[in-house]
């Protein structure tokens, strides 16, 4: 019986079995190494590099979509829960039957105070939190605080709702500042991965050309705000599919309302104290709150699992190593920049207009005339109009950067003038389509405002060391404006519209003045970012010139400015320690 041939040829001193010519490559120590460890014959370095950076670009797109979806889900849950909570707590029967004399209206007022007042102090701690935790982890922690606020509605008491509202108020500005910084950094990274060959030619120490990342920033901000404004529509799903079945119609809730729109005072004067036909079962409320809690948890997982880091680890270390005292002071020092000072009226108006859309217009014009059961459709029209208009931000690729921002301001100016002279009649449904169109148009102006401002800040401030300070200032002024609206909620509608009109006119004039200064070539005054001071040496710098070492750490022969070689001292010279030896604290062998 013949033996089966071996599956693999066996190498021997005379060559492979079956090689009769005897010209096979020698085995043992004389064998050529290129055949064993040489490059793959079909390896194409340029093609592999192109594929690598393509994967990097897809990763950046994944980060943008995950952050946008996380923000949309977070605010959809937050706004939807807050809306249902305030409507249920407004009803007298619901309060008396479920909570008795617990003082639910007082708890709600303190809860709203915690949400609106606490962000006033955010300028003091937001940059410290972002630098300490990092941009991605700050987003994750802030969304976790929103989820904590949702969870407190399982047990509605003073000691659960009010502390959670204060914590949520503390997280508002850090969340928005970190999200604005994150989207801007993703645009810069996408440019780096798209033009990696130019980066290699320039060298790692050279910055990209000014404004090079602007096209990607326009697209990413348009995507982000398109997702975010959908949260206003998503927040109405619990209202449509749950709470609307328990509400009285407009003939009951508006029976004592006599004036709406520009003739109204405060918030829904004369609105009926009972709005629920039947009280919802506690089991159904728990189901709704559980669904909202699951969505909030999903938003946390999206940011945690799909969002990558905004900075490299060494960049994170550099950002923290400038000193916590400097980090605390730099937001205030950046206010010396005339560009930020000229944009402050726009920041304030940005906070005014979004809260006016959700409270002043939706309640004073919408609910006051067509009933509480159509509030959800008004806000859906606003959210869908804003989401669709946010995608128009890509028109900035072909238009001047001021066109969309001023177009949104002009559209809001026309709407404010119309609202100033319009007083809809209570309980007349024929005017509901006018309200829907007005809400959608207001959303278009809001989208142009938000997208234009965030894109403008990302273009004006390209330094990655400054972006978290800039977006902190922007969203802090928004929080201040929202606080002012909260304080003035009892003012007449004409006074609210007059404040909006004056602020909008001042914002547009101030912005045009800033653009004129920039065209004249006036240089802005930016504070100097201190050089990082690292306490741990040697584990991260591989180049000869360590830009972060102090004069005391330099070698005796090195010049103070880090330039060319200086005069060498006499005597035997020691070689420079490698990073591994510096980390171990070893002196290393001396040069022979």
Coordinates of C-alpha atoms in Angstrom, one line a residue:
X1 CA 0.0 0.0 0.0
X2 CA 1.5 3.3 -1.1
X3 CA 2.0 6.0 1.5
X4 CA 0.1 9.2 0.9
X5 CA 2.3 12.1 -0.1
X6 CA 2.8 14.7 2.7
X7 CA 0.3 17.6 2.7
X8 CA 3.1 20.2 2.9
X9 CA 6.6 19.8 1.4
X10 CA 9.2 18.9 4.0
X11 CA 12.4 21.1 4.0
X12 CA 15.7 19.4 4.3
X13 CA 19.4 20.1 3.8
X14 CA 19.1 19.1 0.1
X15 CA 16.1 21.3 -0.5
X16 CA 12.4 20.5 -0.6
X17 CA 11.4 16.9 -1.2
X18 CA 10.5 16.5 -4.8
X19 CA 13.0 19.1 -5.9
X20 CA 15.2 17.2 -8.3
X21 CA 17.0 20.2 -9.7
X22 CA 18.8 21.0 -6.3
X23 CA 18.6 24.8 -6.9
X24 CA 16.2 25.5 -4.0
X25 CA 17.0 28.3 -1.6
X26 CA 19.4 27.3 1.2
X27 CA 17.9 26.5 4.6
X28 CA 19.1 27.4 8.0
X29 CA 21.2 30.6 8.9
X30 CA 22.1 31.1 5.2
X31 CA 18.5 31.5 4.1
X32 CA 17.6 35.0 2.7
X33 CA 15.5 37.0 5.2
X34 CA 13.6 38.9 2.5
X35 CA 11.7 35.7 1.7
X36 CA 10.6 35.4 5.3
X37 CA 10.0 38.9 6.5
X38 CA 10.0 41.0 3.3
X39 CA 7.1 43.1 2.2
X40 CA 4.0 41.5 0.7
X41 CA 4.6 41.5 -3.1
X42 CA 1.2 43.1 -3.9
X43 CA 1.3 45.6 -1.1
X44 CA 0.4 49.2 -2.3
X45 CA 1.3 51.7 0.4
X46 CA -0.6 54.6 -1.2
X47 CA -3.7 52.5 -1.5
X48 CA -3.5 51.3 2.1
X49 CA -3.0 54.9 3.3
X50 CA -6.0 56.0 1.3
X51 CA -8.2 53.3 2.8
X52 CA -6.9 54.1 6.3
X53 CA -7.9 57.8 6.0
X54 CA -11.2 56.9 4.4
X55 CA -12.0 54.8 7.5
X56 CA -11.0 57.8 9.7
X57 CA -13.4 60.1 7.7
X58 CA -16.2 57.6 8.1
X59 CA -15.5 57.5 11.8
X60 CA -15.8 61.3 12.0
X61 CA -19.2 61.1 10.2
X62 CA -20.3 58.4 12.7
X63 CA -19.3 60.7 15.6
X64 CA -21.3 63.6 14.2
X65 CA -24.4 61.5 13.6
X66 CA -24.2 59.9 17.0
X67 CA -23.8 63.2 18.8
X68 CA -26.6 64.7 16.9
X69 CA -29.0 61.8 17.5
X70 CA -28.0 61.8 21.2
X71 CA -28.8 65.5 21.5
X72 CA -32.1 65.0 19.7
X73 CA -33.2 62.1 22.0
X74 CA -32.1 63.9 25.1
X75 CA -34.0 67.1 24.5
X76 CA -37.0 65.2 23.0
X77 CA -37.3 63.3 26.3
X78 CA -36.7 66.4 28.5
X79 CA -39.2 68.7 26.7
X80 CA -41.8 66.0 26.4
X81 CA -41.7 65.0 30.0
X82 CA -41.6 68.7 31.2
X83 CA -44.6 69.5 29.1
X84 CA -46.7 66.6 30.3
X85 CA -45.6 67.2 33.9
X86 CA -46.7 70.9 33.9
X87 CA -50.0 70.1 32.3
X88 CA -50.9 67.4 34.8
X89 CA -49.8 69.5 37.7
X90 CA -51.8 72.5 36.5
X91 CA -55.1 70.5 36.8
X92 CA -56.8 71.1 40.2
X93 CA -58.5 67.8 40.3
X94 CA -55.3 65.9 39.6
X95 CA -53.4 67.7 42.3
X96 CA -56.1 67.2 44.9
X97 CA -56.7 63.5 44.2
X98 CA -53.1 62.4 43.7
X99 CA -51.1 64.7 46.0
X100 CA -53.6 66.3 48.4
X101 CA -52.1 69.3 50.3
X102 CA -48.4 68.6 49.3
X103 CA -48.2 72.0 47.6
X104 CA -47.5 70.8 44.1
X105 CA -47.6 74.3 42.5
X106 CA -45.0 75.5 44.9
X107 CA -42.8 72.5 44.0
X108 CA -43.2 73.2 40.3
X109 CA -42.3 76.9 40.7
X110 CA -39.1 76.0 42.6
X111 CA -38.3 73.3 40.0
X112 CA -38.6 75.8 37.2
X113 CA -36.5 78.3 39.2
X114 CA -33.8 75.6 39.6
X115 CA -33.7 74.9 35.8
X116 CA -33.6 78.6 34.8
X117 CA -31.6 80.3 37.6
X118 CA -28.8 77.8 38.1
X119 CA -27.2 78.3 34.7
X120 CA -26.3 81.9 35.6
X121 CA -23.3 80.5 37.5
X122 CA -22.2 78.2 34.7
X123 CA -19.5 80.6 33.4
X124 CA -17.6 79.8 36.6
X125 CA -17.4 76.1 36.3
X126 CA -18.1 75.0 32.7
X127 CA -14.6 75.4 31.3
X128 CA -13.2 73.6 34.3
X129 CA -15.5 70.6 33.9
X130 CA -14.9 70.3 30.1
X131 CA -11.1 70.4 30.6
X132 CA -11.2 68.0 33.5
X133 CA -13.5 65.4 32.1
X134 CA -12.9 66.0 28.4
X135 CA -15.4 67.0 25.7
X136 CA -16.9 63.5 25.1
X137 CA -17.2 62.6 28.7
X138 CA -18.8 66.0 29.6
X139 CA -21.5 65.3 27.0
X140 CA -22.0 61.8 28.5
X141 CA -22.3 63.1 32.1
X142 CA -24.6 65.9 31.1
X143 CA -27.0 63.6 29.3
X144 CA -26.8 61.3 32.4
X145 CA -28.0 64.3 34.5
X146 CA -31.0 64.7 32.1
X147 CA -31.8 61.0 32.5
X148 CA -31.6 61.6 36.3
X149 CA -34.2 64.3 36.0
X150 CA -36.5 61.9 34.1
X151 CA -36.1 59.2 36.7
X152 CA -37.2 61.5 39.6
X153 CA -40.7 61.6 38.1
X154 CA -41.3 58.1 39.3
X155 CA -41.6 59.6 42.8
X156 CA -42.6 63.3 42.6
X157 CA -41.7 64.9 45.8
X158 CA -39.9 68.1 46.8
X159 CA -36.7 66.3 47.7
X160 CA -36.5 64.5 44.4
X161 CA -37.8 67.1 41.8
X162 CA -36.1 70.2 43.1
X163 CA -32.5 68.8 43.6
X164 CA -32.7 67.1 40.2
X165 CA -33.9 70.4 38.6
X166 CA -30.9 72.2 40.1
X167 CA -28.5 69.5 38.8
X168 CA -30.1 69.8 35.4
X169 CA -29.7 73.5 35.4
X170 CA -26.0 73.1 36.2
X171 CA -25.6 70.7 33.2
X172 CA -27.3 72.8 30.5
X173 CA -24.4 75.1 29.6
X174 CA -21.7 72.4 29.9
X175 CA -23.8 70.1 27.6
X176 CA -24.2 72.8 24.9
X177 CA -20.7 74.1 25.1
X178 CA -19.2 70.6 24.8
X179 CA -21.5 69.8 21.9
X180 CA -20.6 72.9 20.0
X181 CA -16.9 72.3 20.6
X182 CA -17.3 68.6 19.6
X183 CA -18.9 69.4 16.2
X184 CA -16.3 72.0 15.5
X185 CA -13.5 69.6 16.3
X186 CA -15.0 66.9 14.1
X187 CA -15.0 69.4 11.2
X188 CA -11.3 70.1 11.8
X189 CA -10.5 66.4 12.0
X190 CA -12.4 65.7 8.8
X191 CA -10.3 68.3 7.0
X192 CA -7.1 66.7 8.4
X193 CA -8.1 63.3 7.2
X194 CA -9.2 64.6 3.8
X195 CA -6.0 66.5 3.2
X196 CA -3.5 64.2 4.9
X197 CA -1.0 64.5 2.0
X198 CA -0.9 68.3 2.4
X199 CA -0.5 67.9 6.1
X200 CA 2.5 65.6 5.6
X201 CA 4.1 68.1 3.2
X202 CA 3.6 71.0 5.7
X203 CA 4.8 69.0 8.7
X204 CA 3.0 68.4 12.0
X205 CA 4.0 71.7 13.5
X206 CA 2.3 73.9 10.9
X207 CA -1.4 74.8 11.2
X208 CA -3.8 74.3 8.3
X209 CA -4.7 77.4 6.2
X210 CA -7.1 79.7 7.9
X211 CA -10.8 78.8 7.1
X212 CA -9.8 75.5 5.5
X213 CA -12.3 73.5 7.7
X214 CA -15.2 76.0 7.1
X215 CA -17.0 73.9 4.4
X216 CA -17.1 70.8 6.6
X217 CA -18.2 72.9 9.6
X218 CA -21.1 74.3 7.6
X219 CA -22.3 70.8 6.7
X220 CA -21.8 69.3 10.2
X221 CA -23.6 72.2 11.9
X222 CA -26.5 71.8 9.5
X223 CA -26.7 68.1 10.3
X224 CA -26.5 68.7 14.0
X225 CA -29.2 71.4 14.2
X226 CA -31.4 69.5 11.8
X227 CA -31.4 66.6 14.2
X228 CA -31.8 68.8 17.3
X229 CA -34.8 70.7 16.0
X230 CA -36.5 67.4 15.4
X231 CA -36.5 67.1 19.2
X232 CA -39.4 69.6 19.4
X233 CA -41.5 67.3 17.2
X234 CA -40.4 64.1 19.0
X235 CA -41.3 65.7 22.3
X236 CA -45.0 65.9 21.2
X237 CA -45.4 62.1 20.8
X238 CA -46.4 61.5 24.4
X239 CA -48.8 64.4 24.1
X240 CA -50.4 63.1 20.9
X241 CA -50.5 59.4 21.8
X242 CA -51.3 59.6 25.5
X243 CA -52.3 62.9 27.1
X244 CA -54.6 64.3 24.4
X245 CA -57.1 61.5 25.1
X246 CA -57.7 62.9 28.6
X247 CA -58.0 66.6 27.8
X248 CA -61.2 68.7 27.6
X249 CA -61.9 70.4 24.3
X250 CA -61.4 74.2 23.8
X251 CA -65.0 75.1 24.7
X252 CA -64.3 74.1 28.3
X253 CA -60.7 75.2 28.7
X254 CA -61.1 78.6 27.0
X255 CA -64.6 79.4 28.3
X256 CA -63.3 82.4 30.4
X257 CA -60.6 83.6 28.0
X258 CA -61.4 87.0 26.5
X259 CA -58.3 88.2 24.7
X260 CA -55.4 86.5 22.9
X261 CA -52.3 87.4 21.0
X262 CA -51.1 91.0 21.3
X263 CA -53.9 91.9 23.7
X264 CA -53.0 89.2 26.2
X265 CA -51.3 89.6 29.6
X266 CA -49.1 87.1 31.3
X267 CA -49.6 83.4 30.5
X268 CA -53.2 82.3 29.6
X269 CA -55.2 84.7 31.8
X270 CA -58.6 83.2 32.3
X271 CA -57.6 79.6 31.4
X272 CA -59.7 77.0 33.1
X273 CA -58.2 75.4 36.2
X274 CA -59.4 71.9 35.1
X275 CA -58.1 70.6 31.8
X276 CA -58.5 66.8 32.3
X277 CA -61.8 65.0 31.6
X278 CA -60.6 61.9 33.4
X279 CA -57.5 61.3 35.4
X280 CA -54.9 59.0 33.8
X281 CA -54.1 55.7 35.5
X282 CA -50.9 55.7 37.5
X283 CA -49.9 52.5 35.7
X284 CA -50.2 54.3 32.3
X285 CA -48.1 57.2 33.7
X286 CA -45.4 54.7 34.8
X287 CA -45.4 53.1 31.3
X288 CA -44.9 56.5 29.6
X289 CA -42.2 57.5 32.1
X290 CA -40.4 54.2 31.6
X291 CA -40.4 54.7 27.8
X292 CA -38.9 58.1 28.2
X293 CA -36.3 56.8 30.6
X294 CA -35.4 54.1 28.1
X295 CA -34.9 56.7 25.4
X296 CA -32.8 58.8 27.7
X297 CA -30.6 55.8 28.5
X298 CA -30.3 55.1 24.8
X299 CA -29.0 58.6 24.2
X300 CA -26.4 58.0 26.9
X301 CA -25.3 54.8 25.2
X302 CA -25.1 56.5 21.8
X303 CA -22.7 59.1 23.1
X304 CA -20.7 56.5 25.1
X305 CA -20.4 53.8 22.5
X306 CA -20.4 55.7 19.2
X307 CA -18.8 59.1 19.8
X308 CA -15.1 59.1 19.6
X309 CA -12.8 61.5 21.4
X310 CA -12.6 65.1 20.3
X311 CA -8.8 65.4 21.0
X312 CA -5.9 63.0 21.0
X313 CA -4.7 62.0 24.5
X314 CA -1.6 64.2 24.3
X315 CA -3.9 67.2 23.3
X316 CA -6.1 66.5 26.3
X317 CA -3.1 66.6 28.5
X318 CA -2.0 69.9 27.0
X319 CA -5.4 71.4 27.4
X320 CA -5.4 70.6 31.1
X321 CA -1.8 71.5 31.8
X322 CA -2.2 75.3 31.2
X323 CA -3.3 75.6 34.9
X324 CA -6.7 75.5 36.5
X325 CA -6.5 79.2 37.5
X326 CA -5.8 80.1 33.9
X327 CA -8.7 77.9 32.7
X328 CA -11.0 79.7 35.1
X329 CA -9.9 83.2 34.0
X330 CA -9.8 82.7 30.2
X331 CA -13.5 82.9 29.5
X332 CA -13.5 86.4 31.1
X333 CA -10.4 87.4 29.3
X334 CA -11.9 86.4 25.9
X335 CA -14.5 89.1 26.4
X336 CA -11.8 91.6 25.5
X337 CA -12.2 90.4 21.9
X338 CA -14.4 92.9 20.0
X339 CA -15.8 90.1 17.9
X340 CA -17.4 88.4 20.9
X341 CA -18.6 91.7 22.3
X342 CA -20.4 92.5 19.1
X343 CA -22.0 89.1 19.0
X344 CA -23.4 89.2 22.5
X345 CA -26.7 90.8 21.4
X346 CA -27.2 88.0 19.0
X347 CA -26.4 85.5 21.7
X348 CA -29.1 87.1 23.9
X349 CA -31.6 87.2 21.1
X350 CA -31.0 83.5 20.4
X351 CA -32.1 82.7 23.9
X352 CA -35.1 85.1 23.7
X353 CA -36.5 83.8 20.4
X354 CA -36.5 80.0 21.2
X355 CA -38.2 80.5 24.5
X356 CA -40.7 82.9 23.0
X357 CA -41.6 80.3 20.4
X358 CA -42.2 77.6 23.1
X359 CA -44.1 79.8 25.6
X360 CA -45.1 83.3 24.3
X361 CA -46.3 82.3 20.9
X362 CA -47.4 78.7 21.6
X363 CA -49.4 79.7 24.6
X364 CA -50.4 83.3 24.0
X365 CA -51.4 82.9 20.4
X366 CA -51.9 79.1 19.9
X367 CA -53.4 77.5 23.0
X368 CA -55.3 80.8 23.8
X369 CA -57.2 80.6 20.5
X370 CA -57.4 76.9 19.3
X371 CA -57.1 75.0 22.6
X372 CA -54.6 72.9 24.6
X373 CA -55.2 69.8 22.5
X374 CA -53.6 71.5 19.4
X375 CA -50.4 72.7 21.3
X376 CA -48.6 69.6 20.1
X377 CA -49.2 70.3 16.4
X378 CA -48.0 73.9 16.8
X379 CA -44.7 72.7 18.2
X380 CA -44.4 70.0 15.6
X381 CA -44.8 72.6 12.9
X382 CA -42.1 74.7 14.6
X383 CA -39.7 71.7 14.9
X384 CA -40.2 70.4 11.4
X385 CA -39.8 73.9 9.9
X386 CA -36.6 74.5 11.8
X387 CA -35.2 71.0 11.0
X388 CA -35.8 71.5 7.3
X389 CA -34.3 75.0 7.3
X390 CA -31.2 73.8 9.2
X391 CA -30.3 71.8 6.1
X392 CA -30.3 75.0 4.1
X393 CA -27.2 76.0 6.1
X394 CA -25.2 74.2 3.4
X395 CA -26.1 77.2 1.2
X396 CA -23.3 78.9 3.1
X397 CA -20.9 77.0 0.8
X398 CA -21.9 79.4 -2.0
X399 CA -23.2 82.4 -0.1
X400 CA -21.5 84.9 2.2
X401 CA -21.5 83.9 5.9
X402 CA -23.7 86.8 6.8
X403 CA -26.5 86.0 4.4
X404 CA -28.2 83.2 6.3
X405 CA -27.7 84.9 9.7
X406 CA -29.3 88.2 8.4
X407 CA -32.0 86.3 6.5
X408 CA -33.1 84.7 9.7
X409 CA -33.1 88.0 11.5
X410 CA -35.1 89.6 8.7
X411 CA -37.7 86.8 8.7
X412 CA -38.1 87.2 12.5
X413 CA -38.4 90.9 12.2
X414 CA -41.3 90.5 9.8
X415 CA -43.0 88.0 12.0
X416 CA -42.6 90.1 15.1
X417 CA -44.2 93.1 13.3
X418 CA -47.1 90.8 12.2
X419 CA -47.6 89.4 15.7
X420 CA -47.5 92.9 17.2
X421 CA -50.8 93.8 15.4
X422 CA -52.5 90.4 15.5
X423 CA -55.0 89.3 18.2
X424 CA -56.6 86.0 17.2
X425 CA -60.1 85.3 18.4
X426 CA -60.5 82.7 21.2
X427 CA -62.2 79.4 20.2
X428 CA -62.1 80.0 16.4
X429 CA -60.5 77.0 14.6
X430 CA -60.4 78.6 11.2
X431 CA -57.2 80.5 12.1
X432 CA -55.3 77.4 13.1
X433 CA -53.6 77.1 9.7
X434 CA -52.3 80.6 10.0
X435 CA -50.8 79.6 13.4
X436 CA -49.1 76.5 11.9
X437 CA -47.6 78.5 9.1
X438 CA -46.4 81.2 11.5
X439 CA -44.8 78.6 13.8
X440 CA -43.1 76.9 10.8
X441 CA -41.7 80.3 9.6
X442 CA -40.5 81.1 13.1
X443 CA -38.7 77.8 13.1
X444 CA -37.0 78.7 9.8
X445 CA -35.7 81.9 11.3
X446 CA -34.5 80.0 14.5
X447 CA -32.7 77.5 12.3
X448 CA -30.8 80.2 10.4
X449 CA -30.0 81.9 13.7
X450 CA -28.6 78.8 15.5
X451 CA -26.8 77.3 12.5
X452 CA -25.3 80.7 11.5
X453 CA -24.0 81.6 14.9
X454 CA -22.4 78.2 15.7
X455 CA -20.8 78.2 12.2
X456 CA -19.6 81.7 12.6
X457 CA -17.9 81.0 16.0
X458 CA -16.2 77.9 14.6
X459 CA -14.8 79.9 11.7
X460 CA -13.7 83.0 13.7
X461 CA -12.0 80.9 16.5
X462 CA -10.1 78.0 14.9
X463 CA -7.7 77.4 17.7
X464 CA -8.6 74.2 19.5
X465 CA -7.3 75.7 22.7
X466 CA -10.1 78.4 22.6
X467 CA -13.2 76.7 21.3
X468 CA -14.5 75.4 24.6
X469 CA -14.2 79.0 26.1
X470 CA -16.0 80.5 23.1
X471 CA -18.9 78.1 23.1
X472 CA -19.2 78.5 26.9
X473 CA -19.6 82.2 26.5
X474 CA -22.2 81.8 23.7
X475 CA -24.4 79.4 25.6
X476 CA -24.0 81.2 28.9
X477 CA -25.4 84.4 27.4
X478 CA -28.3 82.2 26.0
X479 CA -28.9 81.0 29.5
X480 CA -29.0 84.5 30.8
X481 CA -31.5 85.5 28.2
X482 CA -33.7 82.5 29.1
X483 CA -33.5 83.5 32.8
X484 CA -34.7 87.1 31.8
X485 CA -37.6 85.6 29.9
X486 CA -38.5 83.5 33.0
X487 CA -38.5 86.6 35.1
X488 CA -40.7 88.5 32.6
X489 CA -43.3 85.8 32.0
X490 CA -46.1 87.9 33.5
X491 CA -45.5 90.9 31.2
X492 CA -48.0 91.9 28.6
X493 CA -47.5 90.4 25.1
X494 CA -46.8 93.8 23.6
X495 CA -43.9 94.3 26.1
X496 CA -42.4 90.9 25.2
X497 CA -42.6 91.7 21.5
X498 CA -41.1 95.1 22.0
X499 CA -38.1 93.5 23.9
X500 CA -37.7 91.0 21.0
X501 CA -37.8 93.7 18.4
X502 CA -35.2 96.0 20.2
X503 CA -32.9 93.1 20.9
X504 CA -33.1 91.9 17.3
X505 CA -32.4 95.3 15.8
X506 CA -29.4 95.8 18.2
X507 CA -28.1 92.3 17.3
X508 CA -28.2 92.9 13.6
X509 CA -26.6 96.3 13.8
X510 CA -23.8 95.1 16.1
X511 CA -23.1 92.2 13.8
X512 CA -22.8 94.4 10.8
X513 CA -20.5 96.7 12.7
X514 CA -18.3 93.7 13.6
X515 CA -18.1 92.6 9.9
X516 CA -17.1 96.2 8.9
X517 CA -14.3 96.2 11.4
X518 CA -13.0 92.9 10.1
X519 CA -13.1 94.2 6.5
X520 CA -11.0 97.2 7.6
X521 CA -8.4 94.7 8.9
X522 CA -8.8 95.6 12.6
X523 CA -6.9 92.9 14.5
X524 CA -8.9 91.4 17.5
X525 CA -7.4 91.2 20.9
X526 CA -7.1 87.6 22.0
X527 CA -5.7 86.5 25.3
X528 CA -2.5 84.5 25.2
X529 CA -3.0 80.8 26.0
X530 CA -0.3 79.8 28.6
X531 CA 2.2 77.2 27.5
X532 CA 1.4 73.7 29.0
X533 CA 3.5 72.9 32.1
X534 CA 3.9 69.1 32.4
X535 CA 4.9 67.6 35.7
X536 CA 5.6 64.2 34.2
X537 CA 8.5 64.0 31.8
X538 CA 9.7 61.7 29.1
X539 CA 6.7 59.5 28.3
X540 CA 5.2 61.4 25.5
X541 CA 7.8 63.4 23.6
X542 CA 9.9 61.7 21.1
X543 CA 11.4 64.7 19.3
X544 CA 14.6 66.4 20.3
X545 CA 13.1 69.8 20.9
X546 CA 10.7 69.6 23.8
X547 CA 8.6 72.7 23.5
X548 CA 7.1 72.2 27.0
X549 CA 10.3 72.0 29.1
X550 CA 11.2 75.0 31.2
X551 CA 14.6 76.7 31.1
X552 CA 15.7 74.9 34.3
X553 CA 15.1 71.5 32.6
X554 CA 17.2 72.3 29.5
X555 CA 20.6 70.7 29.0
X556 CA 23.6 72.9 29.7
X557 CA 24.4 73.4 26.0
X558 CA 21.0 74.1 24.7
X559 CA 20.0 77.7 24.1
X560 CA 17.1 79.3 26.0
X561 CA 15.0 79.9 22.9
X562 CA 15.1 76.4 21.6
X563 CA 17.0 77.4 18.4
X564 CA 20.2 76.0 16.9
X565 CA 23.0 74.4 18.9
X566 CA 24.8 76.7 21.3
X567 CA 28.4 76.5 22.6
X568 CA 29.2 73.2 24.2
X569 CA 30.8 73.2 27.6
X570 CA 34.2 71.5 27.9
X571 CA 34.6 67.9 29.2
X572 CA 32.9 64.6 28.3
X573 CA 29.3 65.0 26.9
X574 CA 26.5 62.7 28.0
X575 CA 23.9 61.7 25.4
X576 CA 20.3 62.8 25.7
X577 CA 18.2 60.3 27.5
X578 CA 15.5 58.5 25.6
X579 CA 11.9 58.9 26.8
X580 CA 11.8 55.4 28.3
X581 CA 14.9 56.1 30.4
X582 CA 13.5 59.5 31.5
X583 CA 10.2 57.8 32.6
X584 CA 12.2 55.2 34.6
X585 CA 14.4 57.9 36.1
X586 CA 17.5 56.0 34.8
X587 CA 20.7 58.0 34.0
X588 CA 21.5 55.8 31.0
X589 CA 24.9 54.8 29.8
X590 CA 27.4 57.4 29.1
X591 CA 28.8 58.0 25.6
X592 CA 32.1 56.2 25.1

